[in-house]
Short mmCIF file of C-alpha atoms in Angstrom, two decimals:
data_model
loop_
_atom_site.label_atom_id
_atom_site.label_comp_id
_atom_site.label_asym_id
_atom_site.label_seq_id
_atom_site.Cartn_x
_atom_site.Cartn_y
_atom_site.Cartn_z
CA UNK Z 12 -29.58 127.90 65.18
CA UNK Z 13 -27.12 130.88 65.40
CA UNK Z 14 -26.11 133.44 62.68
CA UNK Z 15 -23.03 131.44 62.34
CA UNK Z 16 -24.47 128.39 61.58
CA UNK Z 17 -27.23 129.86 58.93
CA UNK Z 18 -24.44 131.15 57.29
CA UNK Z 19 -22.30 128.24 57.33
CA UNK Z 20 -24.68 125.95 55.87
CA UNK Z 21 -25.92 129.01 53.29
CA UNK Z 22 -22.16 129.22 52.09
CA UNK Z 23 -21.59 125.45 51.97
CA UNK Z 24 -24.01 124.96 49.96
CA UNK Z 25 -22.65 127.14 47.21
CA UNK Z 26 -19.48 126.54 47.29
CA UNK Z 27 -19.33 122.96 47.20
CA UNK Z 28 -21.15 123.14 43.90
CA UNK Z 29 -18.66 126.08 43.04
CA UNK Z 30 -16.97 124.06 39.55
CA UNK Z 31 -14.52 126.43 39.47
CA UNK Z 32 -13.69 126.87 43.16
CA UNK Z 33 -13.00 123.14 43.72
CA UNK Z 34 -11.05 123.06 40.46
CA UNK Z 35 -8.77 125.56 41.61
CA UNK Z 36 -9.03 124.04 45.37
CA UNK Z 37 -8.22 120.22 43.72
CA UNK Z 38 -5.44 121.24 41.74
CA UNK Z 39 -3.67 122.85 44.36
CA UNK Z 40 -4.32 120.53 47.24
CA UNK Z 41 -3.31 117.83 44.71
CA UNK Z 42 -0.10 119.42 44.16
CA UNK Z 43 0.69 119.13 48.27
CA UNK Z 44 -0.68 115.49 48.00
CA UNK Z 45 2.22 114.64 45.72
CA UNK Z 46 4.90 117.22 47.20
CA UNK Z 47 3.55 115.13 50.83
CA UNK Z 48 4.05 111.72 49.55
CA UNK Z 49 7.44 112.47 48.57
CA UNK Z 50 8.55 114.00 51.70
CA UNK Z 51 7.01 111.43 54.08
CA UNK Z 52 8.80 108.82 52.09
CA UNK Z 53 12.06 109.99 53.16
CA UNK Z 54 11.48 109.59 57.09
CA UNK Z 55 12.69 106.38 58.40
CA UNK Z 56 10.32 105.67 60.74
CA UNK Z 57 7.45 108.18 60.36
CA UNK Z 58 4.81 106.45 62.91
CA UNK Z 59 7.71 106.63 65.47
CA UNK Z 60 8.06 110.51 64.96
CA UNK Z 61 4.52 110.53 65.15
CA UNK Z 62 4.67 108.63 68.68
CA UNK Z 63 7.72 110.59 70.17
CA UNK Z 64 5.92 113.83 68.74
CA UNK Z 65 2.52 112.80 70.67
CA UNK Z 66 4.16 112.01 73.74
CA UNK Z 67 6.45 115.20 73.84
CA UNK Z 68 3.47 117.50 73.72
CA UNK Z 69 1.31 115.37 76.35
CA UNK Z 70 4.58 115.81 78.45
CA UNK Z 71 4.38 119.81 77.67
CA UNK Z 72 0.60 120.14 78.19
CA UNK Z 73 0.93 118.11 81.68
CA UNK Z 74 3.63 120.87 82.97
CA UNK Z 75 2.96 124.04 81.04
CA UNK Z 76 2.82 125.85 84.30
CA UNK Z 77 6.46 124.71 84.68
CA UNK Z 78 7.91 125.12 81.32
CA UNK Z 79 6.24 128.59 80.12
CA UNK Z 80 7.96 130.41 83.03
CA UNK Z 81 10.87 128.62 82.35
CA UNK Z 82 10.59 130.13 79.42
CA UNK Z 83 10.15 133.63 80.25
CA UNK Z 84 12.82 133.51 82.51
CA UNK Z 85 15.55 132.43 80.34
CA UNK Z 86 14.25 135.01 77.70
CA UNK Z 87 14.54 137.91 80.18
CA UNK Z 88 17.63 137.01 80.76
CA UNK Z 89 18.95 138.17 77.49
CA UNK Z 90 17.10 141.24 77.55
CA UNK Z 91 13.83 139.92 76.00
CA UNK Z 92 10.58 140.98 77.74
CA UNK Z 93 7.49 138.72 78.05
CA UNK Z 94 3.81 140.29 78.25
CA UNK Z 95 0.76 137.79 79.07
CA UNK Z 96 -2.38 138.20 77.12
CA UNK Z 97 -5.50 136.38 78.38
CA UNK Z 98 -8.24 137.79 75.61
CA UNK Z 99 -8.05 139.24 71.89
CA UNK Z 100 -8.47 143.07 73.70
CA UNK Z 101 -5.45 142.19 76.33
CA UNK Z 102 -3.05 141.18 72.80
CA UNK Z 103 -4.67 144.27 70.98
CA UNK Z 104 -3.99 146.58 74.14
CA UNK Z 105 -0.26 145.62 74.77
CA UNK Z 106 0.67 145.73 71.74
CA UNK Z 107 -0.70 149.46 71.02
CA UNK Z 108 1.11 150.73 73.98
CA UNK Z 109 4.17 149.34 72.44
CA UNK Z 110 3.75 150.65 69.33
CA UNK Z 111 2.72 154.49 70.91
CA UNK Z 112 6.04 154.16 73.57
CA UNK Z 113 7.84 153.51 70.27
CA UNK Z 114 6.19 156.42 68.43
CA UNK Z 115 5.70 154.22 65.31
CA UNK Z 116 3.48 154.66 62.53
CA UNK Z 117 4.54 151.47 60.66
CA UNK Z 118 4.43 147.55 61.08
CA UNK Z 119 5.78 145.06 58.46
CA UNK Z 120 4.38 141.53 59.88
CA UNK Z 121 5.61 137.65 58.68
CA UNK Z 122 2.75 135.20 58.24
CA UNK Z 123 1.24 135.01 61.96
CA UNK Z 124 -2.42 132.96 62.38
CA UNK Z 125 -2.00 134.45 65.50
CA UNK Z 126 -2.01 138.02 64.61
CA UNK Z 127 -5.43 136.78 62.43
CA UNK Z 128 -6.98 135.23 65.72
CA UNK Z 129 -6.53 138.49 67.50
CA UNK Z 130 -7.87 140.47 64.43
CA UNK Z 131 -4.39 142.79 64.61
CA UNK Z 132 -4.46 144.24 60.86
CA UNK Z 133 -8.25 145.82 61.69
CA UNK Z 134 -6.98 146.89 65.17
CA UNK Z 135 -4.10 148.86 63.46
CA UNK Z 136 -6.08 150.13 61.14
CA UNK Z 137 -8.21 151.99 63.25
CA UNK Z 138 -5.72 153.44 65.19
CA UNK Z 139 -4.25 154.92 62.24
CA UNK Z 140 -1.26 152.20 62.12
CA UNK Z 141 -0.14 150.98 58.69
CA UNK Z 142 0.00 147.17 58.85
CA UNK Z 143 1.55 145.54 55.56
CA UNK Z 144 1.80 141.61 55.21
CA UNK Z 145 5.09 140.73 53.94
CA UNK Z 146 4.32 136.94 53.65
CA UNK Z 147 3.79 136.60 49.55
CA UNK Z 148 0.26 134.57 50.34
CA UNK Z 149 -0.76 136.98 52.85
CA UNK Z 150 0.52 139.89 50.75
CA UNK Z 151 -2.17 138.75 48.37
CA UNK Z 152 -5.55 138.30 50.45
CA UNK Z 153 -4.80 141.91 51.98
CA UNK Z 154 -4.85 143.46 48.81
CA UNK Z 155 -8.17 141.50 48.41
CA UNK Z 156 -9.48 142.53 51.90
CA UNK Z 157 -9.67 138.82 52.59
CA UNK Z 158 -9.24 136.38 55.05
CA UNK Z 159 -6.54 133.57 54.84
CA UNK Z 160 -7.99 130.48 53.40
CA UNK Z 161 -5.57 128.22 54.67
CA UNK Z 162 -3.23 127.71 57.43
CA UNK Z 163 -0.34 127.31 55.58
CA UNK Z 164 -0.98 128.66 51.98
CA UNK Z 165 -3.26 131.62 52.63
CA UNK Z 166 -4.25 132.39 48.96
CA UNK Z 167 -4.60 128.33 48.04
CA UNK Z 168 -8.13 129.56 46.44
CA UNK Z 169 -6.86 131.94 43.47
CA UNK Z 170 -5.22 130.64 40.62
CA UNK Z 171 -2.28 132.52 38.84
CA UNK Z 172 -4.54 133.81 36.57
CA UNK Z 173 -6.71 135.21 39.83
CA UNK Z 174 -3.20 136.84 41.40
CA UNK Z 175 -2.19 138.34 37.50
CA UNK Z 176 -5.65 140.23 37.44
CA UNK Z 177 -5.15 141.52 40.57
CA UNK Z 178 -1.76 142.93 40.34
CA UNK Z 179 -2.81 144.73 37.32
CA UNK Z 180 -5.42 146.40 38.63
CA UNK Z 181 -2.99 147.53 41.49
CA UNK Z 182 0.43 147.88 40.10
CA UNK Z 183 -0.44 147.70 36.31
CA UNK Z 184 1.47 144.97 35.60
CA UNK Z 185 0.88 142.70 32.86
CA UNK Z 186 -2.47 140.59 32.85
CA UNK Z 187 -0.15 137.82 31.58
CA UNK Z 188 2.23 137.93 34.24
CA UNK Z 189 4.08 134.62 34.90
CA UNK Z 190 4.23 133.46 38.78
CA UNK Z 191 7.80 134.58 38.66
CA UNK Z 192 7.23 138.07 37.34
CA UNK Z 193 4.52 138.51 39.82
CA UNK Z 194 7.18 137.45 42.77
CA UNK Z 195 9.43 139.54 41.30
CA UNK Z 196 6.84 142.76 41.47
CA UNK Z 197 6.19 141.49 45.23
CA UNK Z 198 9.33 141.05 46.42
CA UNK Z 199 10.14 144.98 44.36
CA UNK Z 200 6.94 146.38 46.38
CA UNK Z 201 7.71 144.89 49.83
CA UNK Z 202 12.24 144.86 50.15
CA UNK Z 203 12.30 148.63 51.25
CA UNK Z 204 8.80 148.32 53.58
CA UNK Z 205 11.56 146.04 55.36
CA UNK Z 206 14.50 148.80 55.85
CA UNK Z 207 11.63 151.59 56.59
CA UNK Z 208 9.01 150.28 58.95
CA UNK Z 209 9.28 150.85 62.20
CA UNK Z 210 8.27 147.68 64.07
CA UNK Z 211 8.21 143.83 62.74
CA UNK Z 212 5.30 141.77 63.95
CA UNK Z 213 5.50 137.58 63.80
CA UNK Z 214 4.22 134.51 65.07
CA UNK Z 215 6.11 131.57 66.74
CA UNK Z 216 5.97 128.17 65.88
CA UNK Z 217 7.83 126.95 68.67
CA UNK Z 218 9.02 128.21 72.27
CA UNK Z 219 11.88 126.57 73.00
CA UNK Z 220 11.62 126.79 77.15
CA UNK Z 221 15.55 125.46 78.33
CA UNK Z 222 17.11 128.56 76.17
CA UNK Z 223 14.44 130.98 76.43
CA UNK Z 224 14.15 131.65 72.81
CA UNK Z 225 11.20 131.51 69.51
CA UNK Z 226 11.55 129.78 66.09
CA UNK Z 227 9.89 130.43 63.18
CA UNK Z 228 9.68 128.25 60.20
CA UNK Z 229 9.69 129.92 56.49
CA UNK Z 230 10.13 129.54 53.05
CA UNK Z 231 10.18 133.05 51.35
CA UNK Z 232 12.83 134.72 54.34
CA UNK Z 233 10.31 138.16 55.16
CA UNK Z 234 10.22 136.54 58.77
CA UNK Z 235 14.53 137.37 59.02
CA UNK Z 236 13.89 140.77 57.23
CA UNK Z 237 10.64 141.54 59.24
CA UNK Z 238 13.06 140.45 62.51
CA UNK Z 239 16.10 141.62 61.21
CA UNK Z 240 15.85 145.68 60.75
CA UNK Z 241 12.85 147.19 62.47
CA UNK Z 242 14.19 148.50 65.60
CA UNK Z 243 11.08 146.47 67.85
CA UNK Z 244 10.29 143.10 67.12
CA UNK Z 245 7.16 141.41 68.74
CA UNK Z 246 6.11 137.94 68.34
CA UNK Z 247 2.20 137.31 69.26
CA UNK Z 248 2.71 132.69 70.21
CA UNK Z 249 -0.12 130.84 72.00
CA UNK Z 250 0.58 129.77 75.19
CA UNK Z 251 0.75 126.18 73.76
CA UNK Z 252 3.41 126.10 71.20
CA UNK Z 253 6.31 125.41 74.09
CA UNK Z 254 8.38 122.40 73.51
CA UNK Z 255 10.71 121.63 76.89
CA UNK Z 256 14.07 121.71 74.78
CA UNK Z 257 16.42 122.95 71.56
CA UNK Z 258 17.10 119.54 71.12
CA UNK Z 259 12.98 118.73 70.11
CA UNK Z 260 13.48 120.86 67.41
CA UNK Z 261 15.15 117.79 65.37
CA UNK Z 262 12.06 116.51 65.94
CA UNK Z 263 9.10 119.03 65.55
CA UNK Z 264 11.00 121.20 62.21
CA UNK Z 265 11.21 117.91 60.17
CA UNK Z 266 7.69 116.27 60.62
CA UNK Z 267 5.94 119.96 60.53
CA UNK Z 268 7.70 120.73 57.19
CA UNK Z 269 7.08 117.29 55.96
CA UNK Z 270 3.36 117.30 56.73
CA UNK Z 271 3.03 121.22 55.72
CA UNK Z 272 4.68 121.53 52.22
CA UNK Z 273 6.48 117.93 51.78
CA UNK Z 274 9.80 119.58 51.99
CA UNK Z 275 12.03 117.50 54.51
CA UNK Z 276 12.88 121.19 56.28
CA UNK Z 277 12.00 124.24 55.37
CA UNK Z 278 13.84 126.91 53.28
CA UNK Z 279 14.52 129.32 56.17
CA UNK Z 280 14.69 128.15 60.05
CA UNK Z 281 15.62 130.86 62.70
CA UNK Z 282 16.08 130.65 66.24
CA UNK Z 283 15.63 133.95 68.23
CA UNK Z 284 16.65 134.67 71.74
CA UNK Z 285 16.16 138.34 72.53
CA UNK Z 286 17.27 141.45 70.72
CA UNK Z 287 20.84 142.29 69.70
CA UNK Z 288 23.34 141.59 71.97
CA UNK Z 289 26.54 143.65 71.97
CA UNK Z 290 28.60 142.12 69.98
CA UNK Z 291 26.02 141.47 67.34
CA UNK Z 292 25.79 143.89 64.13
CA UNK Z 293 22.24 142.90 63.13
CA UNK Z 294 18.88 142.35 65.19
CA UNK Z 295 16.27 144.51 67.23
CA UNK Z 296 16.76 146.68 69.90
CA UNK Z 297 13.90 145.53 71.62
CA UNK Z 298 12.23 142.29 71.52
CA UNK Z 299 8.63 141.16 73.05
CA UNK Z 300 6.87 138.14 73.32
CA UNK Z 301 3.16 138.02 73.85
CA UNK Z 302 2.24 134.99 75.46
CA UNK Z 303 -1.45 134.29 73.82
CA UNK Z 304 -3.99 132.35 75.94
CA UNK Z 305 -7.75 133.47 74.28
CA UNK Z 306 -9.40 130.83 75.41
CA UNK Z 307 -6.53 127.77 75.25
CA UNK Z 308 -7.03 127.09 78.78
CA UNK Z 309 -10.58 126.50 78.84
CA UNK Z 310 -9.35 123.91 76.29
CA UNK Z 311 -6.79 122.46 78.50
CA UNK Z 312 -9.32 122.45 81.54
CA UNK Z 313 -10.90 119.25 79.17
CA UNK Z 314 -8.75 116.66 80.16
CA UNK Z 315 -10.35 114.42 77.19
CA UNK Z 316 -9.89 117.07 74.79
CA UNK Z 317 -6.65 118.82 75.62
CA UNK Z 318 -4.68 117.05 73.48
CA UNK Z 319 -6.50 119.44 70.24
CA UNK Z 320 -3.64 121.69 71.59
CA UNK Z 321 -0.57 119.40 70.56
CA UNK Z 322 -0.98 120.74 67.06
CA UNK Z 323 1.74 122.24 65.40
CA UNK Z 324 -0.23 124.29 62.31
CA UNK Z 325 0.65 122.04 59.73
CA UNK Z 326 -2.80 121.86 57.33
CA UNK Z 327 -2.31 118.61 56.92
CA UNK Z 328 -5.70 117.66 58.70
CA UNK Z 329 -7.36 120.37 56.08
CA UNK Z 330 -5.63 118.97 53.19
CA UNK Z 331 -7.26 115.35 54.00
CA UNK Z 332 -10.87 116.41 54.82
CA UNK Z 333 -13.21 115.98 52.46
CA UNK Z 334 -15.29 118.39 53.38
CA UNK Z 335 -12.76 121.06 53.34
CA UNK Z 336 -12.03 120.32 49.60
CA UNK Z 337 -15.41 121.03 49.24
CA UNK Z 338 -16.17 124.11 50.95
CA UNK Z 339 -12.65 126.33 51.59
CA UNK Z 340 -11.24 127.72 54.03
CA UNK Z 341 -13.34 131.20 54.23
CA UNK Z 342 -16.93 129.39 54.79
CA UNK Z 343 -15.99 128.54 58.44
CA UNK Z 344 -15.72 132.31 59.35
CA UNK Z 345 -12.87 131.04 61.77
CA UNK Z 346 -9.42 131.84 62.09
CA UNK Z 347 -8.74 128.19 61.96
CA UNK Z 348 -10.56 126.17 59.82
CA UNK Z 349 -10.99 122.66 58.45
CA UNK Z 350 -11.06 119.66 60.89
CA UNK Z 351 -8.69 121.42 64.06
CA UNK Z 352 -10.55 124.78 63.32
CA UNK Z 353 -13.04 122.95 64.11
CA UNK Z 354 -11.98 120.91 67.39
CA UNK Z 355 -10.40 124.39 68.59
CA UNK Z 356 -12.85 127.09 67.96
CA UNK Z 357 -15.63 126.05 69.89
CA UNK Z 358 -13.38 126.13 73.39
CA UNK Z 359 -11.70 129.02 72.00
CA UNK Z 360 -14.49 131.30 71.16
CA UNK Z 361 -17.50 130.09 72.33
CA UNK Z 362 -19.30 126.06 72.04
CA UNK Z 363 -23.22 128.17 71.43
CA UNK Z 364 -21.59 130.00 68.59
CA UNK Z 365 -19.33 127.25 67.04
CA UNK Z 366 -20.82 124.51 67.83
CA UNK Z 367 -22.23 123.52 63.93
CA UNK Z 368 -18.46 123.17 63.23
CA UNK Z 369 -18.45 119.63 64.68
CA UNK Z 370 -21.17 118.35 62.96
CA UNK Z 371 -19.67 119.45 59.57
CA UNK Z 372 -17.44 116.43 59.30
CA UNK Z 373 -18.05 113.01 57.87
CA UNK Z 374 -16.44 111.03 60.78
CA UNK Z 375 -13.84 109.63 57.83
CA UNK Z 376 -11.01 109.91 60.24
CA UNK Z 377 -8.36 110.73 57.56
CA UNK Z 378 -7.27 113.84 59.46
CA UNK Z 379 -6.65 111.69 62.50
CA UNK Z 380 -4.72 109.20 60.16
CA UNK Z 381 -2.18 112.50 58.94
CA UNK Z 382 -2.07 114.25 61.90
CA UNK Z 383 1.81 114.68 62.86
CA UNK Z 384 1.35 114.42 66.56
CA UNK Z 385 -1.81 112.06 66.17
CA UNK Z 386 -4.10 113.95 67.93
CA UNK Z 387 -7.27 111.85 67.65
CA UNK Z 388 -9.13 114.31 66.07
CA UNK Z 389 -12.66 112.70 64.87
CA UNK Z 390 -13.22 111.34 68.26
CA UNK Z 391 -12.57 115.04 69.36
CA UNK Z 392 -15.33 116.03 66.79
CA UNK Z 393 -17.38 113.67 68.69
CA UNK Z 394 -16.67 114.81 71.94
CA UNK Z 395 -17.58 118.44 71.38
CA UNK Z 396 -20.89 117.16 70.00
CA UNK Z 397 -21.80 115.18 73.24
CA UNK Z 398 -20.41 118.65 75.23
CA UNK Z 399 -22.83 120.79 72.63
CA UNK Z 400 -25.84 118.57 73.83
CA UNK Z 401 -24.60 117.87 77.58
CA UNK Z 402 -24.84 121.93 78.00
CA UNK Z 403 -28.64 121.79 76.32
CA UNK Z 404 -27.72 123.61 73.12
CA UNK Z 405 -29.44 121.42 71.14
CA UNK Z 406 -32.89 122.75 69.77
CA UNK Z 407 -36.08 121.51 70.77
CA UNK Z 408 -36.85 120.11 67.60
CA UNK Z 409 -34.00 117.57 67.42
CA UNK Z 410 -34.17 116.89 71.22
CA UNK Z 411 -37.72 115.95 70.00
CA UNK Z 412 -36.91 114.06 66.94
CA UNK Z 413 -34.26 112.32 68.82
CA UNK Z 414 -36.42 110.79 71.50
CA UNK Z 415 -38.75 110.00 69.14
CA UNK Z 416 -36.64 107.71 67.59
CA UNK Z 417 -35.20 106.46 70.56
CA UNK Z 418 -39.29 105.39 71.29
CA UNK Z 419 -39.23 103.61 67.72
CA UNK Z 420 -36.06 102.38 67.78
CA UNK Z 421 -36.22 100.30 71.72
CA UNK Z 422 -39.53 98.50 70.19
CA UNK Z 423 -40.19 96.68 66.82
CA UNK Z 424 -43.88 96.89 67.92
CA UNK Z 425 -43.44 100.79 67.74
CA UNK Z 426 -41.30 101.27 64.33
CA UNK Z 427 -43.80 98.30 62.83
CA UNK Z 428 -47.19 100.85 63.82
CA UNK Z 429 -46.41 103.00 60.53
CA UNK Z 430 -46.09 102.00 56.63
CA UNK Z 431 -43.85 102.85 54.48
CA UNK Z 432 -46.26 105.70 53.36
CA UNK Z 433 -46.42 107.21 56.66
CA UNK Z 434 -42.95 107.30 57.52
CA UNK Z 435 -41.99 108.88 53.59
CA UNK Z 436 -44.63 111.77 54.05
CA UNK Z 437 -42.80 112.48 57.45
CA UNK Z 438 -39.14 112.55 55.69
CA UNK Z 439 -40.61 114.77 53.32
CA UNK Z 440 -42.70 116.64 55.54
CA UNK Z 441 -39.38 117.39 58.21
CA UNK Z 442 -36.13 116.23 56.61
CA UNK Z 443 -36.54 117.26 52.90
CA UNK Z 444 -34.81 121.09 53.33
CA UNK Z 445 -32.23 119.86 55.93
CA UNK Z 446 -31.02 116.90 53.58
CA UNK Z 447 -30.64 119.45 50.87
CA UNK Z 448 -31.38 120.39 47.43
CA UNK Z 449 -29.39 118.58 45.21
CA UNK Z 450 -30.00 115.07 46.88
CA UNK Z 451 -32.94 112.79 46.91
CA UNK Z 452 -34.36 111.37 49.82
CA UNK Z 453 -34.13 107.86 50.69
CA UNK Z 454 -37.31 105.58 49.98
CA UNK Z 455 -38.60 103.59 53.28
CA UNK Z 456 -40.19 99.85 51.95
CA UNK Z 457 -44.00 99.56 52.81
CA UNK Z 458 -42.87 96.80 55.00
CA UNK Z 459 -39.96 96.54 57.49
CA UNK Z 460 -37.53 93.96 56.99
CA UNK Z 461 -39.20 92.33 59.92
CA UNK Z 462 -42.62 92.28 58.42
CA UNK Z 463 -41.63 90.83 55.04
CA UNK Z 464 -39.43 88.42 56.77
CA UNK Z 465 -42.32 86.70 59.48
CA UNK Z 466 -44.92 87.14 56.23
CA UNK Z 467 -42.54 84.53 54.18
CA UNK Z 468 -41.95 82.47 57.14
CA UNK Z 469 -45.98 82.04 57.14
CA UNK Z 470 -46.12 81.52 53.56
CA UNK Z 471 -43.51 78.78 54.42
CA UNK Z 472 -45.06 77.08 56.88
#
């Protein structure tokens, strides 16, 4: 078993009987469960969307080599310049010789999982770059030297209470600070970060191939300011957020806001297509997009698995998991986590490391039954268990334990050899740490079903 998987099973353990983690956790995910209902109840035909949006991203996965450099030609034609990053070091490396061309000491960044799969903030760091998070949930886990918990709501595991203690400690302000003061100190902090820094860092949720352009989907508006008046903007997208054409967007912006927050769109949509033109008064001078593969086409190589890459970042899929709302976001040590972190990260980063992640589900389905673009997610689970064992990463024990019961289980002679006795010493014996601590094993009968039953049929006759 790797590091990662000691420590995943160490942390899970904890936190699911955390009280006041999962109170914190079930308040807030209940909030989006009733925000969700809401907003899905307002589509007319949401299992359509779902279709059109499934069939739309098979289309874009089947011709990415098509549509990505239609892409990147339409954006260079308005100036823009496009920079292809196979690996974490290639994203790192590209974007530090922008930054030193520039000169800059200073990057403001907009909510980006991207910039958190490439590990930018540490990069920066130790090059002597100051990296601020303008994104109000991001804002807060950098203060805490944390991770994002979430997808979407990066700081879904602190209460108000949580965010209030911290901001006194930092700014002094008062330790019964309402949500809205505590904005208010945020958005005081961060509004001249926006005006000063030199360079503005962001994701992409889309890349809209036919016009060449990004658009990014916000509720708080630091993605306009962080695009809107550093003089470089550069937006880090994987390789598999193109959709063919402006007109998807009627599609993709209502069903990812719908699934993400319950909203029916979100507060602030922009569509960017390059830096300013002449006879525009606001925008970037320069503009870069960094076309992220890190390990996505290893993905797409696994024609039954691909379709993990028609997601579109919503959390709904973490929202719905059961074991998610048990554990949080942080104890998968992934940049995505929950049921598509764990589909993903395995191809992404490595099946010897990651592979535990798949096994950490309870096969319920419910993210497959919320997932916007129906990716068939538990089957994916599945799939990367059966690759996991197909490329002998399995240990000897269970490959052992496995055929064993494959003897038992092909003969009634064979399971009939051993009592009841027998076969409870050997749960206990083997099974009693791995089935954990705060459950009891199950009880085997001194007789098999199939021994009681041909005793009473003698006892009959």
């Amino acid at each position: 078993m790797s590091k990662l998987a000691t420590d995943f099973i160490h942390t899970s353990d904890t936190k699911a009987f955390d009280l006041d983690h999962r109170r914190i956790i079930n308040y807030n995910i209940g909030k989006y469960h009733v925000a969700v209902e809401r907003g899905l109840s307002k589509l007319a035909n949401l299992e359509n969307s779902k279709r059109k949006a499934h069939t739309i991203k098979w289309k874009v996965m089947e011709n990415l080599d098509k549509l990505l450099p239609e892409f990147e030609s339409n954006f260079q034609r308005k100036g823009g310049k496009v920079i292809w990053a196979n690996d974490i070091e290639d994203a790192q490396n590209e974007i530090l010789q922008i930054i030193k061309k520039a000169g800059a000491k200073t990057v403001i960044k907009s909510k980006s999982m991207a910039t958190e799969e490439i590990h930018l903030n540490e990069f920066l760091e130790k090059n002597h770059i100051e990296a601020l998070e303008s994104d109000l949930g991001e804002y807060i886990v950098q203060l805490l030297g944390q991770k994002p918990y979430h997808i979407v709501t990066p700081a879904m595991h602190l209460s108000k209470e949580d965010i209030a203690k911290l901001f006194n400690e930092k700014f002094g302000t008062p330790i019964d600070s309402t949500p809205e003061q505590l904005t208010m100190k945020a958005r005081e902090l961060l509004r001249e970060k926006y005006t000063s820094y030199d360079i503005g860092i962001t994701g992409g949720n889309f890349l809209i191939a036919d016009s060449g352009s990004i658009a990014l989907t916000e509720n708080e508006g630091n993605a306009r300011l962080t695009t809107t008046f550093p003089k470089i903007h550069i937006a880090i997208v994987g390789i598999e957020k193109v959709i063919p054409t402006m007109n998807d967007l009627d599609l993709f912006w209502p069903i990812l806001s719908s699934h993400g927050t319950g909203q029916n769109l979100t507060v602030y949509n922009t569509i960017l297509g390059g830096p300013r033109q002449g006879n525009e008064s606001d925008g970037p001078e320069e503009m870069y997009v960094i076309l992220l593969d890190n390990g996505r086409t290893n993905l797409l190589a696994q024609k039954e698995q691909r379709q993990a890459l028609y997601c579109i970042r919503c959390g709904a899929c973490l929202n719905a998991c059961p074991v998610y709302k048990n554990i949080g976001g942080h104890t998968y040590e992934t940049t995505y986590s929950g049921p598509i972190g764990s589909i993903i990260t395995p191809h992404m980063a490595g099946m010897k490391e990651f592979k535990h992640l798949s096994y950490a589900s309870s096969l319920c389905g419910k993210c497959t039954e919320v997932c916007p673009v129906k990716i068939d997610i538990h089957k994916m689970l599945l799939l990367n268990r059966r690759d996991s064992v197909q490329q002998g990463l399995s240990p000897f024990s269970e490959n052992m334990g496995w055929k064993g019961w494959k003897t038992g289980m092909l003969k009634r002679k064979t399971m009939d050899m051993f009592g009841g006795k027998f076969k409870n010493l050997m749960l206990r014996t083997f099974f009693k740490k791995s089935w954990g601590k705060h459950r009891e094993l199950p009880k085997v009968a001194e007789k098999s079903f199939s021994k009681q039953w041909k005793e009473k049929d003698k006892l009959v006759g």
